[in-house]
Short mmCIF file of N, CA and C in Angstrom, two decimals:
data_model
loop_
_atom_site.label_atom_id
_atom_site.label_comp_id
_atom_site.label_asym_id
_atom_site.label_seq_id
_atom_site.Cartn_x
_atom_site.Cartn_y
_atom_site.Cartn_z
N MET B 337 -21.95 5.02 6.90
CA MET B 337 -21.08 3.88 6.74
C MET B 337 -21.91 2.62 6.47
N LYS B 338 -23.02 2.50 7.12
CA LYS B 338 -23.89 1.33 6.93
C LYS B 338 -24.33 1.21 5.48
N ILE B 339 -24.65 2.33 4.87
CA ILE B 339 -25.08 2.32 3.46
C ILE B 339 -23.94 1.81 2.57
N LYS B 340 -22.73 2.30 2.80
CA LYS B 340 -21.59 1.85 1.99
C LYS B 340 -21.32 0.38 2.21
N GLN B 341 -21.48 -0.11 3.43
CA GLN B 341 -21.30 -1.54 3.69
C GLN B 341 -22.33 -2.35 2.91
N ASP B 342 -23.57 -1.88 2.92
CA ASP B 342 -24.64 -2.61 2.22
C ASP B 342 -24.46 -2.57 0.71
N VAL B 343 -24.07 -1.41 0.19
CA VAL B 343 -23.96 -1.25 -1.26
C VAL B 343 -22.69 -1.90 -1.81
N PHE B 344 -21.54 -1.65 -1.18
CA PHE B 344 -20.27 -2.09 -1.74
C PHE B 344 -19.73 -3.37 -1.10
N GLY B 345 -20.25 -3.74 0.04
CA GLY B 345 -19.77 -4.93 0.73
C GLY B 345 -18.72 -4.59 1.76
N GLU B 346 -18.53 -5.52 2.66
CA GLU B 346 -17.61 -5.33 3.78
C GLU B 346 -16.15 -5.24 3.32
N GLU B 347 -15.83 -5.91 2.22
CA GLU B 347 -14.45 -5.94 1.73
C GLU B 347 -14.34 -5.19 0.40
N SER B 348 -14.50 -3.88 0.48
CA SER B 348 -14.41 -3.07 -0.74
C SER B 348 -13.43 -1.93 -0.52
N LEU B 349 -12.85 -1.45 -1.61
CA LEU B 349 -11.94 -0.32 -1.53
C LEU B 349 -12.68 0.93 -1.04
N THR B 350 -13.93 1.06 -1.42
CA THR B 350 -14.74 2.22 -1.00
C THR B 350 -14.88 2.25 0.51
N LEU B 351 -15.18 1.12 1.11
CA LEU B 351 -15.33 1.06 2.56
C LEU B 351 -13.97 1.24 3.24
N SER B 352 -12.94 0.67 2.66
CA SER B 352 -11.60 0.85 3.20
C SER B 352 -11.21 2.32 3.21
N ASP B 353 -11.49 3.03 2.12
CA ASP B 353 -11.22 4.47 2.05
C ASP B 353 -12.01 5.23 3.11
N LEU B 354 -13.26 4.82 3.32
CA LEU B 354 -14.08 5.46 4.34
C LEU B 354 -13.46 5.28 5.73
N TYR B 355 -12.99 4.07 6.02
CA TYR B 355 -12.32 3.83 7.30
C TYR B 355 -11.11 4.76 7.46
N GLY B 356 -10.34 4.89 6.38
CA GLY B 356 -9.16 5.76 6.43
C GLY B 356 -9.54 7.21 6.65
N SER B 357 -10.60 7.66 6.00
CA SER B 357 -11.05 9.05 6.17
C SER B 357 -11.53 9.31 7.59
N ILE B 358 -12.32 8.39 8.10
CA ILE B 358 -12.82 8.54 9.48
C ILE B 358 -11.66 8.54 10.47
N ALA B 359 -10.72 7.63 10.25
CA ALA B 359 -9.55 7.54 11.13
C ALA B 359 -8.78 8.86 11.15
N TYR B 360 -8.58 9.42 9.97
CA TYR B 360 -7.80 10.66 9.90
C TYR B 360 -8.54 11.83 10.56
N ILE B 361 -9.84 11.87 10.42
CA ILE B 361 -10.62 12.92 11.09
C ILE B 361 -10.48 12.78 12.60
N TYR B 362 -10.59 11.57 13.11
CA TYR B 362 -10.42 11.35 14.55
C TYR B 362 -9.01 11.71 14.99
N TYR B 363 -8.03 11.37 14.20
CA TYR B 363 -6.64 11.71 14.52
C TYR B 363 -6.47 13.23 14.59
N GLU B 364 -6.97 13.92 13.59
CA GLU B 364 -6.83 15.38 13.54
C GLU B 364 -7.55 16.08 14.69
N THR B 365 -8.60 15.45 15.21
CA THR B 365 -9.35 16.05 16.32
C THR B 365 -8.86 15.54 17.68
N GLY B 366 -7.77 14.78 17.68
CA GLY B 366 -7.16 14.34 18.93
C GLY B 366 -7.82 13.15 19.59
N LYS B 367 -8.69 12.47 18.88
CA LYS B 367 -9.37 11.29 19.43
C LYS B 367 -8.61 10.04 18.99
N PHE B 368 -7.47 9.82 19.65
CA PHE B 368 -6.53 8.79 19.22
C PHE B 368 -7.09 7.38 19.31
N ASP B 369 -7.89 7.09 20.34
CA ASP B 369 -8.44 5.73 20.46
C ASP B 369 -9.35 5.40 19.27
N LEU B 370 -10.19 6.36 18.90
CA LEU B 370 -11.08 6.13 17.75
C LEU B 370 -10.28 6.11 16.44
N ALA B 371 -9.26 6.95 16.37
CA ALA B 371 -8.40 6.96 15.18
C ALA B 371 -7.73 5.60 15.03
N LYS B 372 -7.22 5.06 16.12
CA LYS B 372 -6.57 3.75 16.08
C LYS B 372 -7.56 2.68 15.60
N LYS B 373 -8.79 2.74 16.12
CA LYS B 373 -9.81 1.75 15.74
C LYS B 373 -10.04 1.76 14.23
N TYR B 374 -10.19 2.96 13.65
CA TYR B 374 -10.50 3.04 12.22
C TYR B 374 -9.26 2.86 11.34
N PHE B 375 -8.10 3.29 11.81
CA PHE B 375 -6.89 3.00 11.05
C PHE B 375 -6.65 1.49 11.01
N THR B 376 -6.93 0.81 12.11
CA THR B 376 -6.78 -0.65 12.14
C THR B 376 -7.73 -1.30 11.14
N LYS B 377 -8.98 -0.83 11.09
CA LYS B 377 -9.93 -1.37 10.11
C LYS B 377 -9.43 -1.11 8.69
N ASN B 378 -8.91 0.10 8.46
CA ASN B 378 -8.40 0.45 7.13
C ASN B 378 -7.24 -0.44 6.74
N ILE B 379 -6.28 -0.62 7.62
CA ILE B 379 -5.09 -1.43 7.33
C ILE B 379 -5.48 -2.88 7.07
N HIS B 380 -6.36 -3.43 7.90
CA HIS B 380 -6.78 -4.83 7.70
C HIS B 380 -7.55 -4.99 6.38
N SER B 381 -8.37 -4.02 6.07
CA SER B 381 -9.13 -4.06 4.83
C SER B 381 -8.20 -4.01 3.61
N VAL B 382 -7.25 -3.11 3.65
CA VAL B 382 -6.28 -2.98 2.56
C VAL B 382 -5.50 -4.29 2.40
N LYS B 383 -5.09 -4.87 3.51
CA LYS B 383 -4.35 -6.14 3.46
C LYS B 383 -5.18 -7.23 2.79
N LYS B 384 -6.44 -7.35 3.18
CA LYS B 384 -7.30 -8.36 2.56
C LYS B 384 -7.47 -8.11 1.07
N LEU B 385 -7.71 -6.85 0.71
CA LEU B 385 -7.90 -6.51 -0.69
C LEU B 385 -6.65 -6.81 -1.51
N LEU B 386 -5.48 -6.51 -0.95
CA LEU B 386 -4.24 -6.81 -1.66
C LEU B 386 -4.08 -8.30 -1.87
N GLU B 387 -4.33 -9.07 -0.82
CA GLU B 387 -4.18 -10.52 -0.92
C GLU B 387 -5.16 -11.12 -1.94
N GLN B 388 -6.37 -10.59 -2.00
CA GLN B 388 -7.39 -11.15 -2.87
C GLN B 388 -7.27 -10.72 -4.32
N ASN B 389 -6.84 -9.49 -4.56
CA ASN B 389 -6.98 -8.91 -5.89
C ASN B 389 -5.69 -8.55 -6.61
N PHE B 390 -4.61 -8.33 -5.90
CA PHE B 390 -3.45 -7.69 -6.50
C PHE B 390 -2.85 -8.51 -7.64
N SER B 391 -2.81 -9.81 -7.50
CA SER B 391 -2.16 -10.62 -8.53
C SER B 391 -2.94 -10.63 -9.84
N PHE B 392 -4.21 -10.27 -9.81
CA PHE B 392 -5.04 -10.29 -11.01
C PHE B 392 -5.05 -8.96 -11.76
N LEU B 393 -4.47 -7.92 -11.16
CA LEU B 393 -4.52 -6.60 -11.78
C LEU B 393 -3.41 -6.42 -12.80
N SER B 394 -3.67 -5.58 -13.80
CA SER B 394 -2.62 -5.21 -14.75
C SER B 394 -1.65 -4.26 -14.05
N GLU B 395 -0.51 -4.00 -14.65
CA GLU B 395 0.47 -3.09 -14.05
C GLU B 395 -0.13 -1.70 -13.82
N GLU B 396 -0.90 -1.22 -14.78
CA GLU B 396 -1.54 0.09 -14.65
C GLU B 396 -2.55 0.09 -13.50
N GLU B 397 -3.32 -0.98 -13.40
CA GLU B 397 -4.29 -1.08 -12.31
C GLU B 397 -3.60 -1.21 -10.95
N LYS B 398 -2.49 -1.93 -10.91
CA LYS B 398 -1.73 -2.05 -9.66
C LYS B 398 -1.22 -0.69 -9.21
N SER B 399 -0.70 0.07 -10.15
CA SER B 399 -0.20 1.40 -9.83
C SER B 399 -1.31 2.30 -9.30
N ALA B 400 -2.44 2.31 -9.96
CA ALA B 400 -3.57 3.13 -9.52
C ALA B 400 -4.06 2.68 -8.15
N TYR B 401 -4.12 1.37 -7.95
CA TYR B 401 -4.58 0.83 -6.68
C TYR B 401 -3.64 1.23 -5.54
N LEU B 402 -2.34 1.06 -5.77
CA LEU B 402 -1.37 1.41 -4.73
C LEU B 402 -1.39 2.90 -4.42
N ASN B 403 -1.56 3.72 -5.44
CA ASN B 403 -1.65 5.16 -5.19
C ASN B 403 -2.84 5.51 -4.31
N SER B 404 -3.96 4.85 -4.54
CA SER B 404 -5.14 5.14 -3.71
C SER B 404 -4.92 4.64 -2.28
N VAL B 405 -4.26 3.52 -2.12
CA VAL B 405 -4.01 2.95 -0.80
C VAL B 405 -2.95 3.74 -0.05
N LEU B 406 -1.95 4.21 -0.76
CA LEU B 406 -0.83 4.89 -0.11
C LEU B 406 -1.24 6.20 0.56
N TYR B 407 -2.29 6.84 0.09
CA TYR B 407 -2.74 8.08 0.73
C TYR B 407 -3.04 7.82 2.20
N TYR B 408 -3.83 6.79 2.47
CA TYR B 408 -4.20 6.51 3.86
C TYR B 408 -3.05 5.85 4.62
N THR B 409 -2.19 5.15 3.93
CA THR B 409 -1.01 4.59 4.57
C THR B 409 -0.12 5.72 5.09
N ASP B 410 0.03 6.78 4.30
CA ASP B 410 0.81 7.93 4.74
C ASP B 410 0.15 8.63 5.93
N ARG B 411 -1.17 8.74 5.92
CA ARG B 411 -1.88 9.34 7.06
C ARG B 411 -1.68 8.49 8.32
N PHE B 412 -1.68 7.17 8.12
CA PHE B 412 -1.45 6.26 9.24
C PHE B 412 -0.05 6.47 9.80
N LYS B 413 0.94 6.66 8.93
CA LYS B 413 2.31 6.91 9.40
C LYS B 413 2.38 8.18 10.24
N GLU B 414 1.67 9.22 9.81
CA GLU B 414 1.61 10.46 10.61
C GLU B 414 1.07 10.15 12.00
N PHE B 415 0.00 9.39 12.03
CA PHE B 415 -0.63 9.02 13.29
C PHE B 415 0.34 8.25 14.17
N VAL B 416 1.05 7.30 13.59
CA VAL B 416 1.99 6.48 14.35
C VAL B 416 3.12 7.35 14.92
N LEU B 417 3.63 8.26 14.12
CA LEU B 417 4.69 9.15 14.61
C LEU B 417 4.20 10.01 15.77
N ASP B 418 2.95 10.38 15.72
CA ASP B 418 2.38 11.24 16.77
C ASP B 418 1.98 10.44 18.01
N ALA B 419 1.38 9.29 17.82
CA ALA B 419 0.81 8.55 18.95
C ALA B 419 1.54 7.25 19.27
N GLY B 420 2.48 6.86 18.42
CA GLY B 420 3.12 5.55 18.55
C GLY B 420 3.94 5.36 19.80
N GLN B 421 4.52 6.42 20.34
CA GLN B 421 5.35 6.25 21.53
C GLN B 421 4.51 5.88 22.75
N ASN B 422 3.22 6.16 22.70
CA ASN B 422 2.33 5.80 23.80
C ASN B 422 1.62 4.47 23.56
N ASP B 423 1.77 3.91 22.37
CA ASP B 423 1.05 2.68 22.03
C ASP B 423 1.92 1.81 21.13
N PRO B 424 2.69 0.90 21.72
CA PRO B 424 3.59 0.06 20.92
C PRO B 424 2.87 -0.80 19.90
N ASP B 425 1.59 -1.13 20.14
CA ASP B 425 0.84 -1.96 19.20
C ASP B 425 0.72 -1.31 17.82
N ILE B 426 0.51 0.01 17.79
CA ILE B 426 0.37 0.65 16.48
C ILE B 426 1.72 0.78 15.78
N THR B 427 2.79 0.85 16.56
CA THR B 427 4.12 0.86 15.96
C THR B 427 4.39 -0.48 15.28
N ILE B 428 4.01 -1.56 15.94
CA ILE B 428 4.16 -2.90 15.35
C ILE B 428 3.29 -3.02 14.10
N MET B 429 2.06 -2.51 14.18
CA MET B 429 1.16 -2.57 13.03
C MET B 429 1.74 -1.78 11.85
N ALA B 430 2.35 -0.63 12.13
CA ALA B 430 2.96 0.17 11.07
C ALA B 430 4.13 -0.57 10.43
N TYR B 431 4.93 -1.21 11.24
CA TYR B 431 6.07 -1.97 10.74
C TYR B 431 5.59 -3.12 9.85
N GLU B 432 4.61 -3.86 10.32
CA GLU B 432 4.08 -4.98 9.54
C GLU B 432 3.44 -4.51 8.24
N ASN B 433 2.79 -3.35 8.29
CA ASN B 433 2.18 -2.79 7.08
C ASN B 433 3.26 -2.40 6.06
N GLU B 434 4.35 -1.83 6.53
CA GLU B 434 5.45 -1.48 5.62
C GLU B 434 6.03 -2.73 4.97
N LEU B 435 6.21 -3.78 5.77
CA LEU B 435 6.72 -5.04 5.21
C LEU B 435 5.77 -5.59 4.15
N LEU B 436 4.47 -5.50 4.42
CA LEU B 436 3.47 -5.97 3.46
C LEU B 436 3.59 -5.21 2.15
N MET B 437 3.65 -3.88 2.23
CA MET B 437 3.72 -3.06 1.01
C MET B 437 5.01 -3.33 0.24
N LYS B 438 6.12 -3.44 0.94
CA LYS B 438 7.40 -3.73 0.27
C LYS B 438 7.34 -5.11 -0.39
N GLY B 439 6.74 -6.07 0.29
CA GLY B 439 6.62 -7.41 -0.28
C GLY B 439 5.77 -7.42 -1.53
N VAL B 440 4.67 -6.68 -1.50
CA VAL B 440 3.79 -6.59 -2.67
C VAL B 440 4.54 -6.00 -3.85
N LEU B 441 5.28 -4.94 -3.61
CA LEU B 441 6.03 -4.30 -4.69
C LEU B 441 7.15 -5.21 -5.21
N LEU B 442 7.82 -5.89 -4.30
CA LEU B 442 8.89 -6.79 -4.71
C LEU B 442 8.36 -7.94 -5.56
N ARG B 443 7.25 -8.53 -5.15
CA ARG B 443 6.65 -9.61 -5.94
C ARG B 443 6.22 -9.11 -7.32
N SER B 444 5.70 -7.89 -7.36
CA SER B 444 5.25 -7.33 -8.63
C SER B 444 6.43 -7.11 -9.57
N VAL B 445 7.52 -6.57 -9.04
CA VAL B 445 8.72 -6.32 -9.85
C VAL B 445 9.30 -7.65 -10.32
N ASN B 446 9.36 -8.64 -9.42
CA ASN B 446 9.90 -9.94 -9.81
C ASN B 446 9.03 -10.62 -10.86
N SER B 447 7.73 -10.46 -10.74
CA SER B 447 6.81 -11.03 -11.73
C SER B 447 7.04 -10.40 -13.11
N MET B 448 7.20 -9.07 -13.12
CA MET B 448 7.46 -8.38 -14.39
C MET B 448 8.79 -8.86 -14.98
N LYS B 449 9.79 -8.97 -14.13
CA LYS B 449 11.11 -9.41 -14.58
C LYS B 449 11.03 -10.80 -15.21
N GLN B 450 10.37 -11.72 -14.53
CA GLN B 450 10.25 -13.09 -15.05
C GLN B 450 9.46 -13.13 -16.36
N THR B 451 8.42 -12.33 -16.45
CA THR B 451 7.62 -12.28 -17.67
C THR B 451 8.46 -11.79 -18.84
N VAL B 452 9.23 -10.75 -18.61
CA VAL B 452 10.07 -10.19 -19.68
C VAL B 452 11.16 -11.18 -20.08
N LEU B 453 11.88 -11.71 -19.08
CA LEU B 453 13.02 -12.58 -19.38
C LEU B 453 12.61 -13.93 -19.95
N ASN B 454 11.43 -14.41 -19.62
CA ASN B 454 10.96 -15.70 -20.13
C ASN B 454 10.20 -15.57 -21.44
N GLY B 455 9.98 -14.35 -21.87
CA GLY B 455 9.25 -14.13 -23.12
C GLY B 455 10.14 -14.30 -24.33
N ASN B 456 9.56 -14.20 -25.49
CA ASN B 456 10.29 -14.38 -26.75
C ASN B 456 10.64 -13.07 -27.43
N ASN B 457 10.47 -11.96 -26.74
CA ASN B 457 10.69 -10.66 -27.33
C ASN B 457 12.09 -10.16 -26.96
N SER B 458 13.04 -10.34 -27.86
CA SER B 458 14.43 -9.97 -27.58
C SER B 458 14.59 -8.46 -27.40
N GLU B 459 13.77 -7.68 -28.12
CA GLU B 459 13.83 -6.22 -27.98
C GLU B 459 13.40 -5.81 -26.56
N LEU B 460 12.39 -6.45 -26.05
CA LEU B 460 11.91 -6.16 -24.70
C LEU B 460 12.95 -6.55 -23.65
N VAL B 461 13.61 -7.68 -23.85
CA VAL B 461 14.67 -8.11 -22.93
C VAL B 461 15.81 -7.10 -22.95
N LYS B 462 16.16 -6.63 -24.14
CA LYS B 462 17.22 -5.63 -24.28
C LYS B 462 16.84 -4.35 -23.54
N LYS B 463 15.60 -3.90 -23.71
CA LYS B 463 15.11 -2.69 -23.01
C LYS B 463 15.13 -2.90 -21.49
N TYR B 464 14.78 -4.09 -21.06
CA TYR B 464 14.77 -4.38 -19.64
C TYR B 464 16.18 -4.22 -19.07
N TYR B 465 17.18 -4.79 -19.74
CA TYR B 465 18.55 -4.68 -19.25
C TYR B 465 19.06 -3.23 -19.31
N GLU B 466 18.64 -2.49 -20.30
CA GLU B 466 18.98 -1.06 -20.36
C GLU B 466 18.38 -0.33 -19.16
N TRP B 467 17.14 -0.66 -18.83
CA TRP B 467 16.46 -0.05 -17.69
C TRP B 467 17.20 -0.40 -16.39
N VAL B 468 17.63 -1.66 -16.24
CA VAL B 468 18.37 -2.08 -15.05
C VAL B 468 19.68 -1.30 -14.95
N ASP B 469 20.40 -1.13 -16.06
CA ASP B 469 21.65 -0.37 -16.06
C ASP B 469 21.43 1.08 -15.63
N ILE B 470 20.40 1.69 -16.18
CA ILE B 470 20.09 3.09 -15.82
C ILE B 470 19.73 3.19 -14.35
N ARG B 471 18.98 2.24 -13.86
CA ARG B 471 18.60 2.23 -12.44
C ARG B 471 19.83 2.10 -11.56
N GLN B 472 20.79 1.26 -11.95
CA GLN B 472 22.01 1.09 -11.17
C GLN B 472 22.87 2.36 -11.20
N GLN B 473 22.90 3.01 -12.36
CA GLN B 473 23.65 4.27 -12.46
C GLN B 473 23.03 5.34 -11.56
N LEU B 474 21.73 5.40 -11.57
CA LEU B 474 21.02 6.37 -10.73
C LEU B 474 21.27 6.07 -9.26
N ALA B 475 21.23 4.81 -8.87
CA ALA B 475 21.47 4.43 -7.49
C ALA B 475 22.88 4.81 -7.05
N SER B 476 23.86 4.64 -7.95
CA SER B 476 25.24 4.99 -7.60
C SER B 476 25.41 6.49 -7.40
N LEU B 477 24.61 7.29 -8.10
CA LEU B 477 24.67 8.74 -7.93
C LEU B 477 24.14 9.18 -6.56
N TYR B 478 23.24 8.40 -6.00
CA TYR B 478 22.68 8.73 -4.69
C TYR B 478 23.59 8.33 -3.53
N ARG B 479 24.58 7.50 -3.81
CA ARG B 479 25.48 7.03 -2.73
C ARG B 479 26.53 8.04 -2.41
#
């Protein structure tokens, strides 16, 4: 871990992934206190990286970034379901993390919407509204 800190820096996706991997190993081996320590480092690192970098990424880069982050977020959810009833702090951390991820996605969608609607491309605006209609139809099928 020290080598990765020195090479990539304290606030890097590589180090964040390492924290998530270590946390999951500790979780799988029943060492919940150590798992909590490293999941906490992973979550805080991801939060910092999102705040610093997400607005500058392209849509494709955002998608790739979220996919890499979501792997460890899902492992953290497993951990919370297993250990959360004994530790309310991690339940709160999981809730706050979910709100963060939903907020990031909502801001990204709103940004895309504003870019499309404020642009001069009428064909793109038309496609956007078609996409919204299809999404609403799909949502009604799930109800």
